[in-house]
Amino acid sequence: MALFHVQGVPIGYTAIMLAVIASMGGFIFGYDTGQISDILLMDDFLLRFAQCGTPGDVATCKFSTVREGLIVALLSIGTLIGALLGAPIADFLGRRRAMQIEALVFCVGVIVQIVTKSSWAQFAVGRLIAGLGVGALSAAVPMYQAETAPPQIRGAMTATYQLFITLGILVAYCISIGTRHASGGSSWRIVVGIGFIWPALLIVGIQFMPESPRWLAAHGHIAKAERAIAVTRGLPADAAASDYIIKREVEEIRASVEYERSVRKGWIDCFRPRHMILYRTLLGMTLQSLQQLTGANYFFYYGTTIFQSVGIADSFVTQIILGGVNFGCTFLGLWINNRFGRRKVLIIGASWQSFWLFVYAIAGTAKDPKTSKSIGDLMIVSTCLFILGFATTWGPCIWILIGETFPTATRAKQGALATASNWMWNFLLAFFTPFITRDIGFRYGFIFASCNLAAAVFVFFFLYESSGISLEMVDQMYNDPACKPWTSSTWAPEGYANRDELRQKIREEEAKKPLTAAHAEATQRTSTGSNGSFHDGEHISEKPLTH
């Protein structure tokens, strides 16, 4: 049974559930990211793994810069490797099986961390192993969501990955504050051990979701692909063979798969300049790198330590506030990115983030926040407002762009390269931040503020506006020599004056298309009443281009 209709086309509850369940992969990453900030300050963790001047006296225990950096950053090395392996694993095993196996790899990493008694290196290796699973999931999950969710809501469904990352961070903060005073190793082992729940939900839940129709079609299972689409539409499986909409989507998938087979590409093809392939590879890698250089993970990885240093009495509580702002504002980000496109959102977001990072850095540099409550409060407020900007713009928007910027033949590999660049910078920032803050303190904020300004300039000169048009048309736009990034917002295919005219024409054509009797009445009812709030232009036929 359909939950609602978009552009006259039914959307079933399974479409929503598959996005939510698959996004547990993002939750796993968010939880693992959020927990380490608080764990580093727990008494038992310090006594076991830090360097103590007086054995048994936690007041004399402190992590060396190298040790702290490795404990935090080795997760990112694992995610970098996992991201590169995620796409081929998902192609070989199928999207669902790949996610289940990758979740199990994460569980192995959790086990290694929990059984650690006194070796900080073992704990760090456990995070490395967990990172392999997280990185592979970061490649498989958005791919599965984009291929399985109905095209009319694809943008919003893919963005749930970022939403669940923020939720995972917030949940980790909340659990950590509840266990920090537990006796012995329970304080941090409970936090790490609860990490078993999230992959278990993914492993069990994804078993009841349909496999990617695109993967099924690529492996010759056309009938199963039809049934998978029917389920996401809220239709009976036995209606798949006769439903017009499903047959049309399957034919589009079949044509795309056949095209990919005829132009099968390798990794080297991602770096060929023809058809703007190299341009888009470098664009995706740079955007993912800039997402890290905004400075968000500076607060997520080391937030508790940072706010302890500004004199906050309970930095754990402050971290929860930041996590709540991050999670709550991501909902707003889903709407903003669908409503205002990509370029404008990223440029304004980077400018906003830069301003508040300058405030943060100036305040922390001008006066010692430990001796001035007003300065400490100003730094907390500026951090929250920075997080607000990130959660509504650079957080979700970059993941959406990775799914819609690349051409069909090289999309998986270009996406893997872009995601790997994210994890590489994630590692560099996580590892070197303790060294940098030791030497320049809160002036570190000036570096991130400058990076945000550079990001705004980069987006203006190099990113094309890809909202409101199909993936096929995105490819056409990048290959149109008359279109420039700063004019791309008004670009439309030949025969249309602008994108508004294009969208209106599509709505008119959609309303005229024959539907099954079960859908006819719903289409008539919603064709005038639906505002297409989830629509991101991706319902247009995505037949492959012939260059």
Coordinates of C-alpha atoms in Angstrom, one line a residue:
M1 CA 0.0 0.0 0.0
A2 CA 1.4 3.4 -1.0
L3 CA 2.0 5.9 1.8
F4 CA 1.8 8.9 -0.4
H5 CA 2.3 10.0 -4.0
V6 CA 4.9 12.3 -5.6
Q7 CA 4.2 13.6 -9.1
G8 CA 1.3 11.2 -9.3
V9 CA 3.5 8.2 -8.6
P10 CA 3.0 6.0 -5.5
I11 CA 5.7 5.7 -2.8
G12 CA 5.5 2.7 -0.5
Y13 CA 6.6 2.4 3.2
T14 CA 9.4 0.1 2.1
A15 CA 11.1 2.9 0.3
I16 CA 11.2 4.9 3.5
M17 CA 12.3 1.8 5.6
L18 CA 15.1 0.8 3.3
A19 CA 16.6 4.3 3.5
V20 CA 16.3 4.3 7.3
I21 CA 17.7 0.7 7.7
A22 CA 20.6 1.2 5.2
S23 CA 21.4 4.5 6.9
M24 CA 22.4 2.5 10.0
G25 CA 25.7 2.4 8.2
G26 CA 26.0 6.1 8.7
F27 CA 24.8 5.8 12.3
I28 CA 27.6 3.3 12.9
F29 CA 30.2 5.8 11.7
G30 CA 28.6 8.6 13.6
Y31 CA 28.6 6.6 16.8
D32 CA 32.2 5.5 16.5
T33 CA 33.2 9.1 15.7
G34 CA 31.3 10.6 18.7
Q35 CA 32.4 8.1 21.3
I36 CA 36.1 8.6 21.2
S37 CA 36.0 12.3 22.2
D38 CA 34.4 11.4 25.5
I39 CA 36.3 8.1 26.0
L40 CA 39.7 9.9 25.9
L41 CA 38.8 11.8 29.2
M42 CA 37.3 8.8 31.1
D43 CA 39.4 8.0 34.2
D44 CA 39.8 4.3 33.6
F45 CA 40.8 4.8 30.0
L46 CA 43.4 7.3 31.0
L47 CA 44.8 5.0 33.7
R48 CA 45.0 2.1 31.3
F49 CA 46.3 3.7 28.1
A50 CA 47.8 7.1 28.9
Q51 CA 51.2 8.0 30.4
C52 CA 50.9 8.5 34.1
G53 CA 53.5 10.4 36.2
T54 CA 52.2 8.5 39.3
P55 CA 50.8 5.0 38.7
G56 CA 47.2 4.9 39.8
D57 CA 46.8 8.7 40.1
V58 CA 44.5 9.8 37.2
A59 CA 45.4 13.4 37.8
T60 CA 48.9 12.7 36.5
C61 CA 47.8 10.8 33.5
K62 CA 47.9 12.3 30.0
F63 CA 48.1 11.1 26.5
S64 CA 51.1 12.0 24.4
T65 CA 50.3 13.9 21.2
V66 CA 51.3 10.9 19.0
R67 CA 49.3 8.3 21.1
E68 CA 46.2 10.4 21.2
G69 CA 46.4 11.2 17.5
L70 CA 46.8 7.5 16.6
I71 CA 43.9 6.3 18.8
V72 CA 41.6 8.8 17.2
A73 CA 42.9 8.7 13.6
L74 CA 43.5 5.0 12.8
L75 CA 39.8 4.6 12.3
S76 CA 40.1 7.0 9.3
I77 CA 42.9 4.9 7.8
G78 CA 40.6 1.9 7.9
T79 CA 37.7 3.9 6.4
L80 CA 39.9 5.1 3.6
I81 CA 40.8 1.5 2.6
G82 CA 37.3 0.3 3.1
A83 CA 35.9 3.1 0.9
L84 CA 38.0 1.9 -2.0
L85 CA 37.0 -1.7 -1.5
G86 CA 33.3 -1.0 -0.9
A87 CA 32.2 -0.5 -4.5
P88 CA 33.7 -3.6 -6.0
I89 CA 32.6 -5.7 -3.0
A90 CA 29.0 -4.4 -3.5
D91 CA 29.2 -5.2 -7.2
F92 CA 30.3 -8.7 -6.5
L93 CA 28.1 -9.8 -3.6
G94 CA 25.2 -7.5 -4.1
R95 CA 24.4 -4.4 -2.1
R96 CA 22.6 -6.1 0.8
R97 CA 25.1 -8.9 1.4
A98 CA 28.0 -6.5 1.1
M99 CA 26.5 -4.3 3.9
Q100 CA 25.9 -7.3 6.1
I101 CA 29.5 -8.5 5.8
E102 CA 30.8 -5.0 6.3
A103 CA 28.8 -4.6 9.5
L104 CA 30.3 -7.9 10.7
V105 CA 33.8 -6.5 10.1
F106 CA 32.9 -3.5 12.2
C107 CA 31.8 -6.0 15.0
V108 CA 35.2 -7.6 14.9
G109 CA 36.8 -4.2 15.5
V110 CA 34.5 -3.6 18.4
I111 CA 35.5 -7.0 20.0
V112 CA 39.2 -6.2 19.6
Q113 CA 38.6 -2.9 21.5
I114 CA 36.5 -4.3 24.3
V115 CA 39.0 -7.1 25.2
T116 CA 41.9 -4.7 25.3
K117 CA 43.3 -4.5 28.9
S118 CA 46.4 -2.3 28.8
S119 CA 47.7 -2.0 25.2
W120 CA 46.7 1.3 23.6
A121 CA 48.0 0.0 20.3
Q122 CA 45.6 -2.9 20.4
F123 CA 42.7 -0.5 21.0
A124 CA 43.9 1.6 18.1
V125 CA 44.1 -1.5 15.9
G126 CA 40.5 -2.3 16.9
R127 CA 39.5 1.1 15.6
L128 CA 41.4 0.4 12.4
I129 CA 39.5 -2.8 11.8
A130 CA 36.2 -1.1 12.6
G131 CA 37.1 1.6 10.2
L132 CA 37.4 -1.0 7.4
G133 CA 33.7 -1.8 7.9
V134 CA 32.6 1.8 8.2
G135 CA 34.5 2.9 5.1
A136 CA 33.1 0.1 3.0
L137 CA 29.6 0.9 4.2
S138 CA 30.1 4.5 3.3
A139 CA 30.5 3.4 -0.3
A140 CA 27.8 0.7 -0.3
V141 CA 25.0 2.5 1.6
P142 CA 24.5 5.7 -0.6
M143 CA 24.8 3.4 -3.7
Y144 CA 22.1 1.1 -2.4
Q145 CA 19.8 4.0 -1.5
A146 CA 20.2 5.8 -4.8
E147 CA 19.6 2.6 -6.8
T148 CA 16.6 1.3 -4.8
A149 CA 14.7 4.4 -3.6
P150 CA 12.1 5.7 -6.1
P151 CA 13.7 8.3 -8.3
Q152 CA 11.1 10.9 -7.2
I153 CA 12.6 10.9 -3.6
R154 CA 16.1 9.8 -4.3
G155 CA 17.8 13.0 -3.2
A156 CA 16.1 13.1 0.2
M157 CA 16.6 9.4 0.8
T158 CA 20.3 9.6 0.0
A159 CA 20.7 12.5 2.4
T160 CA 19.5 10.3 5.3
Y161 CA 23.0 8.8 5.4
Q162 CA 24.3 12.2 6.7
L163 CA 21.3 12.5 9.0
F164 CA 22.1 9.2 10.7
I165 CA 25.8 10.1 11.0
T166 CA 24.7 13.1 13.1
L167 CA 22.2 11.0 15.1
G168 CA 25.0 8.4 15.8
I169 CA 27.3 11.2 17.1
L170 CA 24.5 12.5 19.4
V171 CA 23.6 9.1 20.8
A172 CA 27.3 8.4 21.5
Y173 CA 27.5 11.6 23.5
C174 CA 24.4 10.8 25.5
I175 CA 25.6 7.2 26.4
S176 CA 29.1 8.5 27.3
I177 CA 27.7 11.0 29.8
G178 CA 25.7 8.2 31.4
T179 CA 28.6 5.7 31.8
R180 CA 31.6 8.1 32.6
H181 CA 31.3 7.4 36.3
A182 CA 30.9 3.6 36.0
S183 CA 33.4 1.6 37.9
G184 CA 36.6 0.3 36.2
G185 CA 36.6 -0.4 32.6
S186 CA 32.8 -0.4 32.4
S187 CA 32.9 3.3 31.8
W188 CA 34.3 3.0 28.3
R189 CA 33.6 -0.7 27.5
I190 CA 29.9 -0.1 27.8
V191 CA 30.1 2.7 25.3
V192 CA 32.1 0.7 22.8
G193 CA 30.1 -2.5 23.4
I194 CA 26.8 -0.9 22.7
G195 CA 28.2 -0.4 19.2
F196 CA 27.2 -4.1 18.6
I197 CA 23.5 -3.0 18.5
W198 CA 23.7 -0.8 15.4
P199 CA 25.3 -3.3 13.0
A200 CA 22.9 -6.0 14.3
L201 CA 20.0 -3.8 13.4
L202 CA 21.5 -3.3 9.9
I203 CA 22.3 -7.0 9.4
V204 CA 18.8 -8.1 10.4
G205 CA 16.8 -5.3 9.0
I206 CA 18.4 -5.2 5.5
Q207 CA 17.5 -8.9 5.1
F208 CA 13.8 -7.9 4.8
M209 CA 14.5 -5.1 2.3
P210 CA 14.6 -5.6 -1.5
E211 CA 17.9 -5.9 -3.3
S212 CA 18.9 -3.1 -5.6
P213 CA 16.9 -3.4 -8.8
R214 CA 19.9 -2.2 -10.7
W215 CA 22.1 -4.9 -9.3
L216 CA 19.5 -7.5 -10.0
A217 CA 19.1 -6.4 -13.6
A218 CA 22.8 -6.3 -14.1
H219 CA 22.9 -10.0 -13.1
G220 CA 20.0 -11.0 -15.3
H221 CA 17.3 -11.1 -12.6
I222 CA 14.8 -8.9 -14.4
A223 CA 11.7 -10.4 -12.7
K224 CA 13.2 -9.9 -9.3
A225 CA 14.1 -6.3 -10.3
E226 CA 10.4 -5.7 -11.2
R227 CA 9.3 -7.1 -7.8
A228 CA 11.8 -5.0 -5.9
I229 CA 10.5 -1.8 -7.6
A230 CA 6.9 -2.9 -6.9
V231 CA 7.7 -3.3 -3.2
T232 CA 9.2 0.2 -2.9
R233 CA 6.1 1.5 -4.7
G234 CA 3.8 -0.1 -2.1
L235 CA 2.3 -2.4 -4.8
P236 CA 1.6 -6.2 -4.6
A237 CA 4.6 -8.1 -6.0
D238 CA 2.3 -9.9 -8.5
A239 CA 1.4 -6.6 -10.0
A240 CA 4.9 -5.9 -11.1
A241 CA 4.7 -7.6 -14.5
S242 CA 1.7 -5.6 -15.6
D243 CA 2.2 -2.2 -14.0
Y244 CA 3.1 0.5 -16.5
I245 CA 5.3 2.6 -14.2
I246 CA 7.3 -0.4 -13.1
K247 CA 7.8 -1.7 -16.6
R248 CA 9.0 1.7 -17.7
E249 CA 11.5 1.9 -14.9
V250 CA 12.8 -1.6 -15.5
E251 CA 13.3 -0.8 -19.2
E252 CA 15.3 2.3 -18.2
I253 CA 17.5 0.2 -15.9
R254 CA 18.0 -2.4 -18.5
A255 CA 19.1 0.2 -21.1
S256 CA 21.5 1.7 -18.6
V257 CA 23.0 -1.7 -17.7
E258 CA 23.5 -2.6 -21.3
Y259 CA 25.2 0.7 -21.9
E260 CA 27.5 0.2 -19.0
R261 CA 28.5 -3.2 -20.3
S262 CA 29.3 -1.7 -23.7
V263 CA 31.6 0.9 -22.2
R264 CA 32.9 -0.9 -19.2
K265 CA 35.4 1.4 -17.5
G266 CA 38.4 0.8 -15.2
W267 CA 40.0 3.0 -12.6
I268 CA 42.3 4.7 -15.1
D269 CA 39.2 6.0 -17.0
C270 CA 38.3 8.2 -14.0
F271 CA 41.3 10.3 -14.9
R272 CA 40.8 10.8 -18.6
P273 CA 40.0 14.4 -19.6
R274 CA 37.5 13.5 -22.3
H275 CA 33.8 14.3 -21.5
M276 CA 34.9 16.2 -18.4
I277 CA 35.6 12.9 -16.6
L278 CA 38.8 14.0 -15.0
Y279 CA 37.3 17.4 -14.1
R280 CA 34.5 15.7 -12.2
T281 CA 36.8 13.2 -10.5
L282 CA 38.9 16.0 -9.2
L283 CA 35.8 18.0 -8.4
G284 CA 34.3 15.2 -6.2
M285 CA 37.6 14.6 -4.5
T286 CA 38.1 18.3 -3.7
L287 CA 34.5 18.7 -2.4
Q288 CA 34.9 15.8 -0.1
S289 CA 38.3 17.1 1.1
L290 CA 36.8 20.6 1.7
Q291 CA 34.0 19.0 3.7
Q292 CA 36.6 17.8 6.2
L293 CA 38.5 21.1 6.0
T294 CA 35.4 23.0 7.2
G295 CA 36.6 22.1 10.7
A296 CA 33.5 20.1 11.8
N297 CA 35.5 17.1 13.0
Y298 CA 37.8 19.3 15.0
F299 CA 34.8 19.7 17.3
F300 CA 33.4 16.2 16.9
Y301 CA 36.7 14.3 17.6
Y302 CA 38.2 16.6 20.2
G303 CA 35.1 18.6 21.4
T304 CA 35.2 17.4 25.0
T305 CA 38.9 18.2 25.3
I306 CA 38.4 21.6 23.7
F307 CA 35.7 22.7 26.0
Q308 CA 37.4 21.4 29.0
S309 CA 40.3 23.7 28.0
V310 CA 38.0 26.8 27.8
G311 CA 37.0 26.3 31.4
I312 CA 33.6 24.6 31.0
A313 CA 32.7 22.8 34.2
D314 CA 31.1 19.9 32.4
S315 CA 32.4 19.6 28.8
F316 CA 30.4 16.3 28.3
V317 CA 27.2 18.3 28.5
T318 CA 28.5 20.9 26.1
Q319 CA 29.3 18.1 23.6
I320 CA 25.7 16.8 23.9
I321 CA 24.5 20.3 23.1
L322 CA 26.7 20.4 20.0
G323 CA 25.5 17.0 18.9
G324 CA 21.9 18.0 19.4
V325 CA 22.4 21.1 17.2
N326 CA 24.1 19.0 14.6
F327 CA 21.4 16.4 14.5
G328 CA 18.4 18.8 14.6
C329 CA 19.7 21.1 12.0
T330 CA 20.4 18.3 9.5
F331 CA 16.6 17.9 9.2
L332 CA 16.5 21.5 8.0
G333 CA 19.4 20.7 5.7
L334 CA 17.3 18.1 3.9
W335 CA 14.7 20.7 3.0
I336 CA 17.2 23.5 2.2
N337 CA 19.2 21.3 -0.2
N338 CA 16.0 20.3 -2.1
R339 CA 14.6 23.8 -2.1
F340 CA 17.6 26.0 -3.0
G341 CA 19.9 23.6 -4.9
R342 CA 23.6 23.0 -4.4
R343 CA 25.8 25.9 -5.4
K344 CA 23.9 28.7 -3.4
V345 CA 23.6 26.5 -0.4
L346 CA 27.3 25.6 -0.3
I347 CA 28.6 29.2 -0.9
I348 CA 26.3 30.7 1.8
G349 CA 27.1 27.8 4.1
A350 CA 30.9 28.2 3.8
S351 CA 30.7 31.9 4.3
W352 CA 28.5 31.5 7.4
Q353 CA 30.9 28.8 8.8
S354 CA 33.9 31.0 8.1
F355 CA 32.4 34.0 10.0
W356 CA 31.7 32.0 13.2
L357 CA 35.1 30.3 13.1
F358 CA 36.8 33.7 12.9
V359 CA 34.7 34.7 16.0
Y360 CA 35.7 31.5 17.8
A361 CA 39.4 32.0 17.0
I362 CA 39.5 35.7 17.8
A363 CA 37.7 35.2 21.1
G364 CA 40.0 32.3 22.1
T365 CA 43.1 34.3 21.1
A366 CA 42.2 37.7 22.5
K367 CA 41.7 36.5 26.1
D368 CA 42.2 33.3 28.1
P369 CA 38.7 31.6 28.1
K370 CA 39.6 29.9 31.4
T371 CA 39.7 33.2 33.2
S372 CA 36.8 34.8 31.3
K373 CA 33.4 33.2 31.4
S374 CA 32.0 35.6 28.8
I375 CA 34.7 34.5 26.3
G376 CA 34.1 30.9 27.0
D377 CA 30.4 31.4 26.5
L378 CA 31.0 33.3 23.2
M379 CA 33.2 30.4 22.0
I380 CA 30.4 27.9 22.8
V381 CA 27.8 30.0 21.0
S382 CA 30.0 30.5 17.9
T383 CA 30.7 26.8 17.8
C384 CA 27.0 26.0 17.9
L385 CA 26.3 28.5 15.1
F386 CA 29.1 27.0 13.1
I387 CA 27.6 23.5 13.5
L388 CA 24.2 24.9 12.5
G389 CA 25.7 26.0 9.2
F390 CA 27.6 22.8 8.6
A391 CA 24.6 20.5 9.4
T392 CA 22.3 22.4 7.0
T393 CA 24.8 22.8 4.1
W394 CA 28.2 21.1 3.8
G395 CA 27.1 18.1 5.9
P396 CA 24.3 16.6 3.7
C397 CA 24.9 18.4 0.4
I398 CA 28.3 16.9 -0.4
W399 CA 26.9 13.3 -0.1
I400 CA 24.0 14.3 -2.4
L401 CA 26.5 15.7 -5.0
I402 CA 28.6 12.5 -4.9
G403 CA 25.5 10.6 -6.1
E404 CA 24.5 12.9 -8.9
T405 CA 27.7 14.4 -10.4
F406 CA 29.4 11.5 -12.1
P407 CA 28.5 9.7 -15.4
T408 CA 27.0 6.2 -15.3
A409 CA 30.0 4.3 -16.6
T410 CA 32.4 5.5 -13.9
R411 CA 30.0 6.6 -11.1
A412 CA 30.9 3.9 -8.6
K413 CA 34.7 4.3 -9.0
Q414 CA 34.6 8.1 -9.0
G415 CA 32.4 8.0 -5.9
A416 CA 34.8 5.7 -4.2
L417 CA 37.8 8.0 -5.0
A418 CA 35.9 11.0 -3.7
T419 CA 34.9 9.2 -0.5
A420 CA 38.4 8.0 0.0
S421 CA 39.7 11.6 -0.2
N422 CA 37.2 12.4 2.6
W423 CA 38.7 9.7 4.8
M424 CA 42.2 10.7 4.0
W425 CA 41.7 14.2 5.2
N426 CA 39.7 12.9 8.1
F427 CA 42.8 10.9 9.2
L428 CA 45.2 13.8 8.6
L429 CA 43.1 16.2 10.7
A430 CA 42.4 13.6 13.4
F431 CA 46.1 12.8 13.8
F432 CA 47.7 16.2 13.5
T433 CA 45.1 18.2 15.4
P434 CA 46.7 17.5 18.8
F435 CA 50.1 18.6 17.4
I436 CA 48.7 21.8 15.9
T437 CA 46.6 22.8 18.9
R438 CA 49.5 22.2 21.2
D439 CA 51.5 24.9 19.3
I440 CA 48.8 27.4 18.2
G441 CA 45.9 26.7 20.5
F442 CA 42.6 28.3 19.4
R443 CA 44.3 30.1 16.5
Y444 CA 43.6 26.8 14.7
G445 CA 40.2 28.3 14.1
F446 CA 41.7 30.8 11.7
I447 CA 43.0 28.0 9.5
F448 CA 39.5 26.4 9.2
A449 CA 37.9 29.8 8.7
S450 CA 40.3 30.4 5.7
C451 CA 39.5 27.0 4.3
N452 CA 35.8 27.8 4.4
L453 CA 36.4 31.0 2.4
A454 CA 38.5 29.0 -0.1
A455 CA 35.6 26.5 -0.3
A456 CA 33.1 29.2 -1.2
V457 CA 35.4 30.5 -4.0
F458 CA 36.0 26.9 -5.3
V459 CA 32.2 26.2 -5.5
F460 CA 31.5 29.4 -7.3
F461 CA 34.2 28.8 -10.0
F462 CA 34.0 25.0 -10.4
L463 CA 30.7 23.4 -9.3
Y464 CA 27.8 23.1 -11.7
E465 CA 24.3 23.2 -10.4
S466 CA 22.8 19.7 -10.6
S467 CA 19.5 20.1 -8.8
G468 CA 16.3 19.9 -10.6
I469 CA 17.5 17.8 -13.6
S470 CA 18.1 14.1 -14.2
L471 CA 21.4 12.4 -14.0
E472 CA 21.5 12.1 -17.8
M473 CA 21.0 15.9 -18.1
V474 CA 23.7 16.5 -15.5
D475 CA 26.1 14.7 -17.9
Q476 CA 24.8 16.8 -20.8
M477 CA 25.3 20.0 -18.8
Y478 CA 28.9 19.3 -17.9
N479 CA 29.6 18.6 -21.6
D480 CA 27.9 21.7 -22.9
P481 CA 30.8 24.1 -23.7
A482 CA 28.4 27.1 -23.5
C483 CA 27.6 26.3 -19.9
K484 CA 29.8 27.6 -17.1
P485 CA 29.6 26.8 -13.4
W486 CA 28.3 30.3 -12.6
T487 CA 25.6 30.1 -15.3
S488 CA 24.7 26.5 -14.7
S489 CA 21.8 27.3 -12.4
T490 CA 19.8 28.5 -15.4
W491 CA 20.9 25.8 -17.8
A492 CA 18.3 23.5 -19.3
P493 CA 18.3 21.0 -22.2
E494 CA 17.8 22.3 -25.7
G495 CA 14.1 23.1 -26.3
Y496 CA 13.5 24.5 -22.8
A497 CA 13.9 28.1 -21.8
N498 CA 14.8 27.3 -18.2
R499 CA 14.4 24.6 -15.5
D500 CA 11.1 25.8 -14.3
E501 CA 9.7 25.2 -17.8
L502 CA 11.4 21.8 -17.9
R503 CA 9.8 20.8 -14.6
Q504 CA 6.4 22.0 -15.6
K505 CA 6.6 20.1 -18.9
I506 CA 7.5 16.9 -17.0
R507 CA 4.6 17.3 -14.6
E508 CA 2.2 17.6 -17.5
E509 CA 3.7 14.6 -19.3
E510 CA 3.6 12.5 -16.1
A511 CA -0.1 13.3 -15.6
K512 CA -0.9 12.1 -19.1
K513 CA 1.0 8.7 -18.9
P514 CA -1.3 5.7 -18.5
L515 CA -1.3 4.1 -15.1
T516 CA -2.9 0.9 -13.9
A517 CA -6.4 1.1 -12.6
A518 CA -5.1 1.0 -9.0
H519 CA -3.2 4.2 -9.6
A520 CA -5.5 6.2 -11.9
E521 CA -7.6 7.6 -9.1
A522 CA -4.6 8.4 -6.9
T523 CA -2.8 10.1 -9.8
Q524 CA -5.8 12.3 -10.6
R525 CA -6.1 13.2 -6.9
T526 CA -2.4 14.1 -6.5
S527 CA -1.5 15.6 -9.8
T528 CA -2.9 18.9 -8.8
G529 CA -2.4 18.6 -5.0
S530 CA 1.2 17.4 -4.8
N531 CA 3.8 20.1 -4.4
G532 CA 6.6 17.6 -5.1
S533 CA 8.4 18.6 -1.9
F534 CA 10.7 15.6 -2.1
H535 CA 11.2 16.0 -5.9
D536 CA 14.7 16.8 -7.0
G537 CA 14.3 16.4 -10.7
E538 CA 15.5 12.8 -10.8
H539 CA 12.2 11.3 -12.1
I540 CA 13.2 12.2 -15.6
S541 CA 14.3 9.2 -17.8
E542 CA 17.9 8.4 -17.1
K543 CA 18.8 6.7 -20.3
P544 CA 22.5 6.6 -21.0
L545 CA 24.2 9.1 -23.2
T546 CA 26.0 8.2 -26.4
H547 CA 29.0 10.3 -26.8

